[in-house]
Short mmCIF file of C-alpha atoms in Angstrom, two decimals:
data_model
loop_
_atom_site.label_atom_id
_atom_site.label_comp_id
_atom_site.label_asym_id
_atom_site.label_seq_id
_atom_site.Cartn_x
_atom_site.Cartn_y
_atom_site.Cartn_z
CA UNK A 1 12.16 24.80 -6.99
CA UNK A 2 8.40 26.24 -6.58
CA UNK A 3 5.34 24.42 -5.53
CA UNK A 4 2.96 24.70 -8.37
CA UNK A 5 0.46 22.25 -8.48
CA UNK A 6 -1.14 21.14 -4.68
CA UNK A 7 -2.82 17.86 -4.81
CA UNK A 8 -6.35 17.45 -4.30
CA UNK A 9 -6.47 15.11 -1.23
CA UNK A 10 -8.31 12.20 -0.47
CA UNK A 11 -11.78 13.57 1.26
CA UNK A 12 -14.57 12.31 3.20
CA UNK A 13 -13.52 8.27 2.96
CA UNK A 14 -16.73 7.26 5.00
CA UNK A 15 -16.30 3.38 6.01
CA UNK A 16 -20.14 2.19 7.00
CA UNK A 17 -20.17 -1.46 8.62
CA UNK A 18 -21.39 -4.17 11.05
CA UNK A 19 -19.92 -7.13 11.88
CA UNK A 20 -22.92 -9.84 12.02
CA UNK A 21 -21.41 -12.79 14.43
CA UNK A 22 -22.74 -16.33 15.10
CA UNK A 23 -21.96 -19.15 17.40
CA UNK A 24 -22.28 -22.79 16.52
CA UNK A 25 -24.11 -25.68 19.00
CA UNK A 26 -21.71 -28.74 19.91
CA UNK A 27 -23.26 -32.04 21.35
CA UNK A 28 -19.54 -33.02 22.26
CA UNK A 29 -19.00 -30.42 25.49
CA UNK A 30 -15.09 -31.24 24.77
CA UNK A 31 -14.61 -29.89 21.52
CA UNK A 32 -13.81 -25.90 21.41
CA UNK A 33 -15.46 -23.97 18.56
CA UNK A 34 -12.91 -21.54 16.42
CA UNK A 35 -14.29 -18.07 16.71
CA UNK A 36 -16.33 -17.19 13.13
CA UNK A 37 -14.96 -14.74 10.84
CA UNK A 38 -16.55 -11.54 11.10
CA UNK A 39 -17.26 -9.32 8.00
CA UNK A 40 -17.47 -5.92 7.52
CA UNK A 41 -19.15 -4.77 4.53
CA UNK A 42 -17.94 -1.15 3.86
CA UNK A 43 -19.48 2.01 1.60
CA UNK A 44 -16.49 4.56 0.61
CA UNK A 45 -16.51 7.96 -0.63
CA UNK A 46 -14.12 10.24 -1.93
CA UNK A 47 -14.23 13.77 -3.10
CA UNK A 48 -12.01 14.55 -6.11
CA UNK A 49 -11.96 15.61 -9.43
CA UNK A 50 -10.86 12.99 -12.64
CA UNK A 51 -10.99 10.55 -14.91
CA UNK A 52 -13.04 7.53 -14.08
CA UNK A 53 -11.67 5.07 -16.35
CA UNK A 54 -8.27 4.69 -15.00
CA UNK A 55 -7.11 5.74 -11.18
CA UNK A 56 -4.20 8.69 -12.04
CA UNK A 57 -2.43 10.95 -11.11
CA UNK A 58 -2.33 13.80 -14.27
CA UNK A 59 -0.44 16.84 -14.64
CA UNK A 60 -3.28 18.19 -12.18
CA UNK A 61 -2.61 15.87 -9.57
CA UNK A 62 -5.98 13.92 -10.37
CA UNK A 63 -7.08 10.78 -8.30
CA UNK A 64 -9.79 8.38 -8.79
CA UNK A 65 -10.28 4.70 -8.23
CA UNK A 66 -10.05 2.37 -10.91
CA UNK A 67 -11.15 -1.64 -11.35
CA UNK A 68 -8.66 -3.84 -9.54
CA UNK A 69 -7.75 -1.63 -7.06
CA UNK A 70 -7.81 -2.48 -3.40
CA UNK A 71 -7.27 -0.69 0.32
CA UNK A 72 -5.67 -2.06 2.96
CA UNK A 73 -7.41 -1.85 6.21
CA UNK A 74 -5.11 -2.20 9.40
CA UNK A 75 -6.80 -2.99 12.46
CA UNK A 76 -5.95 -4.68 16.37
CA UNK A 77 -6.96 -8.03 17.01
CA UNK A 78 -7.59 -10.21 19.58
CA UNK A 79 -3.67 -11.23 19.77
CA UNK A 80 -3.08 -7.48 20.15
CA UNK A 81 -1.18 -7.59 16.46
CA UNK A 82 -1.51 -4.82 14.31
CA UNK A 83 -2.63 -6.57 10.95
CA UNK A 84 -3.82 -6.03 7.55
CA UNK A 85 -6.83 -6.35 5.38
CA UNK A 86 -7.34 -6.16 2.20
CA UNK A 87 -10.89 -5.45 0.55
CA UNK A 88 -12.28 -7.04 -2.58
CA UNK A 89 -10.42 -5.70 -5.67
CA UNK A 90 -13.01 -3.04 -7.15
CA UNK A 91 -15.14 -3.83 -10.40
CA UNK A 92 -16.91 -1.64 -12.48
CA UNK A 93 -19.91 -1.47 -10.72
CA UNK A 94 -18.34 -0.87 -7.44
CA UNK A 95 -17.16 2.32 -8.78
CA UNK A 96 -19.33 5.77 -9.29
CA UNK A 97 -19.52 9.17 -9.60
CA UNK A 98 -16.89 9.69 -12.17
CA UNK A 99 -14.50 7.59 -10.17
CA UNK A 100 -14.57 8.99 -7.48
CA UNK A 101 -16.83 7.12 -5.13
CA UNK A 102 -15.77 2.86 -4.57
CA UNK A 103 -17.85 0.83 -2.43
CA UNK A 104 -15.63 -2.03 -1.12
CA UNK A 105 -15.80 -5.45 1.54
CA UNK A 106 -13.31 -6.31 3.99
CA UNK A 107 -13.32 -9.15 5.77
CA UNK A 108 -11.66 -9.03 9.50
CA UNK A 109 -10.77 -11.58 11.95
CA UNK A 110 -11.10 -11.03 15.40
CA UNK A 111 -10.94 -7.15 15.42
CA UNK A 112 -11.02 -5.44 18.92
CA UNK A 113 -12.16 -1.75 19.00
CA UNK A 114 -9.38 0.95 18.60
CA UNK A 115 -7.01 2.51 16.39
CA UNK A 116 -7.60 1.84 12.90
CA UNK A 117 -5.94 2.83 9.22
CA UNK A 118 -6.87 3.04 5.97
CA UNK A 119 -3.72 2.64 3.34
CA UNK A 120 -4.45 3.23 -0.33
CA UNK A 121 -3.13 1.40 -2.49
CA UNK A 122 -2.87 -1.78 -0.50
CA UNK A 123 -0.07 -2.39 -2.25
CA UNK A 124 1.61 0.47 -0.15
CA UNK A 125 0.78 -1.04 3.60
CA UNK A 126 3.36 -4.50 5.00
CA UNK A 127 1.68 -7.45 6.43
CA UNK A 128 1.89 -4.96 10.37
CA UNK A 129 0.51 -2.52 8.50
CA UNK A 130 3.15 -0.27 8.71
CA UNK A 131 4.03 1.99 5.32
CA UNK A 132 6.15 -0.22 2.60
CA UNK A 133 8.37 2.86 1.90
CA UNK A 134 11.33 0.54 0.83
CA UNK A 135 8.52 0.52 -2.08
CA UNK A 136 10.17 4.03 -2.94
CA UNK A 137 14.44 2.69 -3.37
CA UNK A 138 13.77 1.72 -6.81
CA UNK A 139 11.21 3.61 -9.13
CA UNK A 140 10.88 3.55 -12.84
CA UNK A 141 10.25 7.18 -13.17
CA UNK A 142 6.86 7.04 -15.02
CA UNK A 143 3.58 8.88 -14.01
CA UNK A 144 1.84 5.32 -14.44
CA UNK A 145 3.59 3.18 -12.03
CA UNK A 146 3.89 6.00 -9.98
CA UNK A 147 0.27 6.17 -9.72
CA UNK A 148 -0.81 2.91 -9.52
CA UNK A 149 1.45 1.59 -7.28
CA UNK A 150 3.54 4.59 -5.26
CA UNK A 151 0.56 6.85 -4.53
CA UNK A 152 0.61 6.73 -1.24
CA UNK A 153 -2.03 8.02 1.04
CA UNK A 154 -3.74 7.07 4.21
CA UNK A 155 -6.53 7.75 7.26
CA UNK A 156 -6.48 7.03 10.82
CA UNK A 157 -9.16 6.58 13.02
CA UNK A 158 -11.20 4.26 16.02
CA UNK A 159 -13.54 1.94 15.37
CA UNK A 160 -15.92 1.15 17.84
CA UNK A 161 -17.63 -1.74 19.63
CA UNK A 162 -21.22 -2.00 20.86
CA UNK A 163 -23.31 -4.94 21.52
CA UNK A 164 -21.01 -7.20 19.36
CA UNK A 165 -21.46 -4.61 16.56
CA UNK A 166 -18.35 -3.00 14.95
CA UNK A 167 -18.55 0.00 13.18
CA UNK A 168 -15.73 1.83 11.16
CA UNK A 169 -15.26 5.54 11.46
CA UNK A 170 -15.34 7.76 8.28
CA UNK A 171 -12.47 9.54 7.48
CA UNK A 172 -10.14 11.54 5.15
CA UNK A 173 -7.36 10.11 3.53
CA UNK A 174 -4.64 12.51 3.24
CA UNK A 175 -1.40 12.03 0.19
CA UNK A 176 1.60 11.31 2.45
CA UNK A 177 4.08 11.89 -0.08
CA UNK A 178 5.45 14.74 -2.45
CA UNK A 179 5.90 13.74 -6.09
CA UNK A 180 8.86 15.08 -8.30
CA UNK A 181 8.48 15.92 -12.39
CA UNK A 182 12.46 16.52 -13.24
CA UNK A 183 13.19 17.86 -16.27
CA UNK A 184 17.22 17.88 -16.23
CA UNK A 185 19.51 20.35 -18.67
CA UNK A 186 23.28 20.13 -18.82
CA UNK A 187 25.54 22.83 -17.68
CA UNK A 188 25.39 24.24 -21.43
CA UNK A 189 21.89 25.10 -20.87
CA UNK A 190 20.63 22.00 -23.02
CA UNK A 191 17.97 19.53 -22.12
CA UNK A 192 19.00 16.02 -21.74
CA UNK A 193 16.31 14.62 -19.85
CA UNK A 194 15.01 12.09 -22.60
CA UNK A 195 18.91 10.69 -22.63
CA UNK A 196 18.79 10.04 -18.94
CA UNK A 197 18.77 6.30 -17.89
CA UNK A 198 19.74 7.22 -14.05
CA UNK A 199 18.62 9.72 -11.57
CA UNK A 200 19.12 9.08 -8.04
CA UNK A 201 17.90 11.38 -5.03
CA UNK A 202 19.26 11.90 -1.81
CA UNK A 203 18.07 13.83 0.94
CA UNK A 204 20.62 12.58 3.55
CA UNK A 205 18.43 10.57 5.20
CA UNK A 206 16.33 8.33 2.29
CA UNK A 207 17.59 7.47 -1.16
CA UNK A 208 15.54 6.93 -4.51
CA UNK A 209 16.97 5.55 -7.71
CA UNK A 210 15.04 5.96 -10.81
CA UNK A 211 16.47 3.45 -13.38
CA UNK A 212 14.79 3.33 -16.56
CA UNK A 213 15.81 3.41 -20.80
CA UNK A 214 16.19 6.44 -22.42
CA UNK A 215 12.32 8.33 -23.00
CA UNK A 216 11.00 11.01 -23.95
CA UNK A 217 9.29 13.36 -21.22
CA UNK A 218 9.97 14.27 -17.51
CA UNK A 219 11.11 11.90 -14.76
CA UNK A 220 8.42 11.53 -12.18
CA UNK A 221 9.79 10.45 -8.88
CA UNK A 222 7.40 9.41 -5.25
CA UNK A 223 9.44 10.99 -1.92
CA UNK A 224 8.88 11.59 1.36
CA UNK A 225 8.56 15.16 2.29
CA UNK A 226 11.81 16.83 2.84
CA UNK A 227 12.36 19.97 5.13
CA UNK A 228 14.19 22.95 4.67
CA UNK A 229 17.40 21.78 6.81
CA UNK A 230 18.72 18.96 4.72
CA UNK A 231 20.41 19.19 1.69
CA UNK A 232 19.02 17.50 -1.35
CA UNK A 233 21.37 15.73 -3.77
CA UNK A 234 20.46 14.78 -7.53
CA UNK A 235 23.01 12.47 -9.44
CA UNK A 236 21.95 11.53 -13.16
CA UNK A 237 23.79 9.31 -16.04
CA UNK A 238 23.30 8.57 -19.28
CA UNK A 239 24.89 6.03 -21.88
CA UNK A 240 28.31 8.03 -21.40
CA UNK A 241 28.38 10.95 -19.00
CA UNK A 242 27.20 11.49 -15.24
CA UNK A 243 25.89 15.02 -13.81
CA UNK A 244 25.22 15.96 -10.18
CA UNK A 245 23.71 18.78 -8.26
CA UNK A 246 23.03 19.76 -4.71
CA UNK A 247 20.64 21.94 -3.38
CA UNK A 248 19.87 23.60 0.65
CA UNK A 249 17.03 25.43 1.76
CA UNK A 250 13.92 23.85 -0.02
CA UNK A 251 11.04 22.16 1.20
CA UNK A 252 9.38 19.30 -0.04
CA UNK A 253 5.88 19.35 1.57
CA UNK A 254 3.54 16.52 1.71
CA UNK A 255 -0.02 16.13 -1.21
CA UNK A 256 1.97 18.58 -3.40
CA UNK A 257 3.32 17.88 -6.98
CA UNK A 258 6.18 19.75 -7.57
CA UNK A 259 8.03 20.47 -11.31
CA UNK A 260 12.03 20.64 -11.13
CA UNK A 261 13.90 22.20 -13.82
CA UNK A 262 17.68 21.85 -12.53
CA UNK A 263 20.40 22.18 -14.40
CA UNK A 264 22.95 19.81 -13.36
CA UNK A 265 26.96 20.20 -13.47
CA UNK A 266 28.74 17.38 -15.98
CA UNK A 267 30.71 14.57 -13.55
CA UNK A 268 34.05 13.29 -14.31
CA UNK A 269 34.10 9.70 -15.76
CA UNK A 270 37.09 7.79 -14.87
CA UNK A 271 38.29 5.09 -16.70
CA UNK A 272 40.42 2.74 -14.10
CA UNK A 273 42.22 1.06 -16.92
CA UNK A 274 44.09 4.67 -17.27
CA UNK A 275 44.80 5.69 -13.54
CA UNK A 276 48.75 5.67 -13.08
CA UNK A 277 48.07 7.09 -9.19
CA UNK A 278 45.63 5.88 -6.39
CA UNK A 279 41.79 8.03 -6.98
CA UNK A 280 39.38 9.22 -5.16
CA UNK A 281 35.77 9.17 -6.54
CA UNK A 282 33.94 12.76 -5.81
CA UNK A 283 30.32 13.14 -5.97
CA UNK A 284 28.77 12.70 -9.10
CA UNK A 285 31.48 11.03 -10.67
CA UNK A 286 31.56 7.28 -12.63
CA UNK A 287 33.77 4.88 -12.69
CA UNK A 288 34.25 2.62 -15.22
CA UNK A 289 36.54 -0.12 -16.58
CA UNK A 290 39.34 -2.55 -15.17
CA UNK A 291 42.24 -1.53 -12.58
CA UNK A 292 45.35 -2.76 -14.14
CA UNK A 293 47.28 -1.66 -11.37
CA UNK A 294 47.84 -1.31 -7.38
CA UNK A 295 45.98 1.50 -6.94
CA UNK A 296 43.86 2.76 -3.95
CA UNK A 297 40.56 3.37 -5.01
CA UNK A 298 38.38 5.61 -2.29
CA UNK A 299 35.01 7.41 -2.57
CA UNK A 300 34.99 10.67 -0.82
CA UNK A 301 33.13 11.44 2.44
CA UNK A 302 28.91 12.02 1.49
CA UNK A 303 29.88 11.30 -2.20
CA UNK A 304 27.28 9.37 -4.85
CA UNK A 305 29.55 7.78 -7.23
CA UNK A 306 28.26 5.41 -10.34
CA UNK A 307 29.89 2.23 -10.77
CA UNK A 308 29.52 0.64 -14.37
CA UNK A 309 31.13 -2.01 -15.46
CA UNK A 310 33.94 -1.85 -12.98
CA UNK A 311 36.84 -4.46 -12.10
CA UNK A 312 38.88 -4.38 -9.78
CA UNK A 313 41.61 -6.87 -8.40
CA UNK A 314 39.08 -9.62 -9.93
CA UNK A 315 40.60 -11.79 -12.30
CA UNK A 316 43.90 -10.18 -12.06
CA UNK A 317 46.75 -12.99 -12.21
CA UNK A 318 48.64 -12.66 -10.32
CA UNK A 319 46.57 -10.27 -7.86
CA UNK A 320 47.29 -6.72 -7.53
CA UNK A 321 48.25 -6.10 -4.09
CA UNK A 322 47.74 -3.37 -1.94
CA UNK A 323 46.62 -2.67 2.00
CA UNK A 324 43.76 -1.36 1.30
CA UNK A 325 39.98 -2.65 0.17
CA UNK A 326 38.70 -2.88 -3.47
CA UNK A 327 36.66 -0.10 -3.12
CA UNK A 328 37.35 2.85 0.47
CA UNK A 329 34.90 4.85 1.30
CA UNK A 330 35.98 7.91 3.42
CA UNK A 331 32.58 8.26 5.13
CA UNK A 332 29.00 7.78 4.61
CA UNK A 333 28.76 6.92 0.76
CA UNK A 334 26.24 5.79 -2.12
CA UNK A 335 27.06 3.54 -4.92
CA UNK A 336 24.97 3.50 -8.08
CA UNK A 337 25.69 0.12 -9.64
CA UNK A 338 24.79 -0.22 -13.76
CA UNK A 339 25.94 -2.91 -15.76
CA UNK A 340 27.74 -5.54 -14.52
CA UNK A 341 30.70 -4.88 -11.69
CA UNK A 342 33.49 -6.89 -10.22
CA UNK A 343 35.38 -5.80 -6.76
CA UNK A 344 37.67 -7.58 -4.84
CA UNK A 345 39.83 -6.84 -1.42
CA UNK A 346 43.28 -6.26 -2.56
CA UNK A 347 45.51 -7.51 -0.23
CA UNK A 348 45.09 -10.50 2.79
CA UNK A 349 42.72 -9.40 5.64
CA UNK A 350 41.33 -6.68 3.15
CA UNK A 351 37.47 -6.26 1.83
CA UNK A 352 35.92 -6.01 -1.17
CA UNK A 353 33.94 -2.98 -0.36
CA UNK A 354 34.84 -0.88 3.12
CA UNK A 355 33.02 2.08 5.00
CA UNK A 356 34.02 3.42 8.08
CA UNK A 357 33.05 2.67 11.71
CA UNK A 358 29.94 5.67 12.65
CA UNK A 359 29.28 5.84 8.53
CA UNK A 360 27.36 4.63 6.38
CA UNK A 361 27.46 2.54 2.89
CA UNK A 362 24.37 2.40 0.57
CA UNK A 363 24.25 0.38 -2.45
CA UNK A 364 21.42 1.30 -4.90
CA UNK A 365 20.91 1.21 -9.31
CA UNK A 366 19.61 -1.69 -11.35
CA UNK A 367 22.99 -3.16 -12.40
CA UNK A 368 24.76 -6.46 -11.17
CA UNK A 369 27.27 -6.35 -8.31
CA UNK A 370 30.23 -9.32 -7.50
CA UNK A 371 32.41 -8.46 -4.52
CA UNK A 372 35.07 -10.44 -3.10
CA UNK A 373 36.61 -10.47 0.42
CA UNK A 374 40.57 -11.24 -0.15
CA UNK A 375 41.52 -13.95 2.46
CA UNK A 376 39.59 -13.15 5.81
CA UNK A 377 37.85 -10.50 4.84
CA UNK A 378 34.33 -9.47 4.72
CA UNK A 379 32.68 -9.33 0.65
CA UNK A 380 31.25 -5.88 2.22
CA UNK A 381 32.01 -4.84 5.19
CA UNK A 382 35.35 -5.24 7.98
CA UNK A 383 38.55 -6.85 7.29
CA UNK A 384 40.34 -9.38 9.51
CA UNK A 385 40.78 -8.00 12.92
CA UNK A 386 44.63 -7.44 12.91
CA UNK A 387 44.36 -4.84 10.39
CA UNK A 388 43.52 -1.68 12.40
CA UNK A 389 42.09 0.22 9.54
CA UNK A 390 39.65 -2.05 8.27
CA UNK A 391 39.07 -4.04 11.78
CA UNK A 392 35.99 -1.91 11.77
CA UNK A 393 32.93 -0.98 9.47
CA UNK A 394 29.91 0.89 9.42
CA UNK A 395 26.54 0.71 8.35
CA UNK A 396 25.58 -0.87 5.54
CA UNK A 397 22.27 -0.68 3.52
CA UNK A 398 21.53 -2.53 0.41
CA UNK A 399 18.39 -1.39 -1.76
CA UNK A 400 18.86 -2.29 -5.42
CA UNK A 401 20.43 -3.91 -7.57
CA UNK A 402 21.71 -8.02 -8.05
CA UNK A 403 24.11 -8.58 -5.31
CA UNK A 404 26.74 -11.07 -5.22
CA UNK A 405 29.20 -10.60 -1.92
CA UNK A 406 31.34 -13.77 -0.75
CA UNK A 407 33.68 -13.74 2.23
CA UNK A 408 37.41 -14.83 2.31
CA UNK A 409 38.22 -17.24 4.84
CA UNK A 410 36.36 -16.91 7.93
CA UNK A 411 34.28 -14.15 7.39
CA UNK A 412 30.87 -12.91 6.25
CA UNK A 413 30.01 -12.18 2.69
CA UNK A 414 28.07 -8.94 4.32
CA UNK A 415 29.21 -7.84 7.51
CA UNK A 416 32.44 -8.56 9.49
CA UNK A 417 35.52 -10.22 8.50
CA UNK A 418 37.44 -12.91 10.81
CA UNK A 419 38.88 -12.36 14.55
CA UNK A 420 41.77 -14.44 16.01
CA UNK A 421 40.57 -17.20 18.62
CA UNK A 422 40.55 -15.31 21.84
CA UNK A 423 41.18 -18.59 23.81
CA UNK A 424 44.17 -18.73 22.05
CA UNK A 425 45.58 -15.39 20.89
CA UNK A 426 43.47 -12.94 22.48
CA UNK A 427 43.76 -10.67 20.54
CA UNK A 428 41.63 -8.05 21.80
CA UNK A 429 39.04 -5.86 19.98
CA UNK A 430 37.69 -8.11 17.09
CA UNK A 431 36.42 -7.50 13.79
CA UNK A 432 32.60 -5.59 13.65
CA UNK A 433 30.23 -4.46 11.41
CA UNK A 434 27.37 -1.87 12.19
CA UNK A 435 23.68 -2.43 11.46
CA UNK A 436 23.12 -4.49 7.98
CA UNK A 437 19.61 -3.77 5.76
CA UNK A 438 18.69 -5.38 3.01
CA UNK A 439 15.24 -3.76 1.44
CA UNK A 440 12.95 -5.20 -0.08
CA UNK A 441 13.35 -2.98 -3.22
CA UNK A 442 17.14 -5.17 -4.11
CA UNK A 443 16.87 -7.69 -7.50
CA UNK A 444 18.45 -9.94 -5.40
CA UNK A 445 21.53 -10.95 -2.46
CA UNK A 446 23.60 -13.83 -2.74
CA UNK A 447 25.77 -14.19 0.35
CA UNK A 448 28.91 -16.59 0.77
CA UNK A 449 30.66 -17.28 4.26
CA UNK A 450 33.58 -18.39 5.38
CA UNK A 451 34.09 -21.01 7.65
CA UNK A 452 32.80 -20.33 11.00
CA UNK A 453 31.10 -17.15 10.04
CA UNK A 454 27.73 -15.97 8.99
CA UNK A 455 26.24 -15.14 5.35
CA UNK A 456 25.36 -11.48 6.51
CA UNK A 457 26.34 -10.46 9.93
CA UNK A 458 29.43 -11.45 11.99
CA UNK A 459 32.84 -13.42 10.53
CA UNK A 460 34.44 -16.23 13.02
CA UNK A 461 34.64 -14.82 16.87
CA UNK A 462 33.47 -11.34 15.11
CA UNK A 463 30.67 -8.82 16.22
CA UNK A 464 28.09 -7.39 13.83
CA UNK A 465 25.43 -5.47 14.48
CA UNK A 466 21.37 -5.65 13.26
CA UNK A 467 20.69 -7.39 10.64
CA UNK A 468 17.35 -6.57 8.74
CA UNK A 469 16.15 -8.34 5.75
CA UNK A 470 13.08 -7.36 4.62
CA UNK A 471 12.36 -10.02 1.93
CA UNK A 472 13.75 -12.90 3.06
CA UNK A 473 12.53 -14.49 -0.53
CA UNK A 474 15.16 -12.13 -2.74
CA UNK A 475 18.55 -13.12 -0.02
CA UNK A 476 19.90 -16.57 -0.85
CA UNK A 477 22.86 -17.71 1.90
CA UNK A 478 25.67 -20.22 1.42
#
């Protein structure tokens, strides 16, 4: 994997502005006057080569500003809150010099001097102005969204104070992120890239999942830099097969564009319909159809495994039984979910979907997810607490997909199943859950509890740990 293209980053953003204040006159000495907003009016320039018609990135790593476009301007105020502003979306005749020069307004409210940043696109900075990198889970692998919406680059600087006059300082944006163009071949040597409807990315610590229909053309995918220590994992599908690949010792660096050619090994696709022993999923593998029988079903420790069109335990009658979860992870795991999936715990006091205590469980892919709890048990997450194997789960992160988890009993739909009633049965250690997030990059979460418990988080007398939802308009509870 060699660097071979090194964007051109974002130069000499000069920000140029006053804030002009005013006070008002009040014959009633009661009444308190609302501070005026105060306006900035800003002048920016950039130094780069490319089109000026459309804002890009090209095969040369090209940026310029197009109509429409805002930045986000993050600045203290007066409450001490780190906020965001966003200036006037650009029109034509804000733009110059071959798109690469944008004048733009911003209007602030009760800025204090200090710390400011510059985030471009706006669409890239959350309401604190921190980086929306949950923007990153789900991608659609094209050099056009990618560049209109993922392009990620920012400034920091102060802005001063003097005399009631605000001024912002100029400064250079620099691209925070390194962008991917995957070209994928099988193990026979053969291209497949333009069959590829999946490609999911791993570095260990963040996890992208391209999900798109079958194209022509390279996969273009927006990361985080990655350093030479971690170990990067690529897992691909297509209408039939699944191929993985793992790779230690490369470097991702920041405002580079880098083209991967990788040649990926073929995973084994597993119908469950045919298993006549208990499985367990290795990386890069897919599973597909309906368990007919009472087998164990487990995902091996740090393995991505594709889910499509999976049942299991769901509309069995009578149930399959088993002590053990729909779906065991051995350690930390990733499920890609295509199509539509149904998972249920199955035996009493058993989950849907499990992951060990000090692990953790991400869900990612475009496809539809139902997951059942069986009697007590968490959707995702712990089972009752008098089962010492599942008593217990992990983390669990959710970042794509249509997610449908309901509890059994007493317990969460995500999180922790049910505990005893330690007034009367004291039990003793009850049922947990580690840290629960939800992006903001999921379809959407619908969450079922139990009696007594919670929709995401902790099951009747049950601990859980953080939960984090960062779109509270895409989670539904019951």
């Amino acid at each position: 994997m060699n660097k071979t293209i090194r964007f051109l980053s974002m130069a000499a953003l000069v920000f140029v502005g006053a804030i002009i204040t005013g006070c008002s006159t009040d014959d009633d000495s009661t009444s308190l006057d609302q501070p005026a907003s105060k306006t900035v009016t800003l002048t920016t320039t950039i130094s780069m080569d490319g089109s000026s018609t459309t804002r890009a990135l090209t095969e040369g790593g090209v940026k310029t500003f197009a109509v429409g476009e805002q930045i986000a301007v993050v600045y203290t105020n007066t409450s001490s809150k780190r906020v965001k502003a966003l200036s006037n979306a650009l029109v034509a005749g804000d733009i110059t010099n071959e798109g690469k020069t944008a004048r733009i307004t911003v209007t602030l409210t009760d800025p204090v001097a200090g710390s400011v940043d510059y985030i471009y696109p706006a669409a890239m900075a959350n309401e604190d102005g921190t980086p929306n990198l949950s923007a990153l889970c789900m991608q659609d692998g094209t050099l056009a969204t990618l560049a209109s919406t993922l392009d990620y680059a920012k400034g920091s600087g102060d802005m001063t104070e003097s005399s009631g006059v605000f001024t912002l300082p100029g400064i250079a944006l620099k691209n925070q992120l390194t962008i991917c163009k995957f070209k994928i071949k099988n193990a026979g040597g053969t291209e497949i890239t333009s069959s590829i409807t999946g490609l999911t990315v791993s570095d260990g610590t963040n996890t992208y999942t391209v999900s798109r229909s079958a194209a022509a053309g390279p996969i273009y995918v927006a990361m985080l830099p990655v350093t030479s220590d971690k170990t990067i994992s690529f897992v691909a599908n297509d209408a039939s097969d699944s191929y993985f690949k793992s790779v230690t010792g490369k470097t991702l660096e920041a405002n580079n564009q880098y083209p991967i050619n990788v040649t990926m090994t073929t995973g084994t696709t597993t119908n469950l319909s045919s298993l006549d022993a208990d499985h367990v999923a290795q990386n890069g593998d897919m599973l597909t159809g309906k368990l007919d029988a009472s087998h164990k079903i487990s995902i091996a420790a740090g393995a991505t495994v594709i889910l499509k069109d999976v049942s299991i335990n769901y509309d069995i009658n009578p149930a399959l039984s088993g002590s053990f979860a729909g779906i065991n992870c051995s350690g930390n795991a990733t499920l890609i979910i295509t199509g539509t999936n149904y998972v249920k715990g199955l035996s009493s006091g058993h989950p849907g979907i499990f992951v060990p205590s000090a692990s953790t469980l991400t869900i990612t892919g475009n496809g539809t997810l139902y997951v059942n709890g069986h009697e007590n048990a968490a959707g995702i997450g712990s089972g009752r607490d008098d089962i010492t194997d599942y008593k217990a789960c992990g983390n669990i992160v959710i970042q794509g997909g249509t997610i449908h988890a309901t509890g059994g009993g007493s317990a969460a739909g995500i999180g922790s199943g049910a505990s005893a009633n330690y007034t009367e049965y004291d039990p003793g250690t009850p049922s947990s859950c580690g840290d629960i997030t939800i992006k903001s990059s999921v379809t959407s979460v619908l969450a079922r509890k139990g009696s007594g418990a919670e929709s995401i988080g902790k099951g009747q007398y049950s601990n859980c740990g953080t939960v984090t939802i960062e779109d509270p308009g895409k989670v539904t509870k019951y």
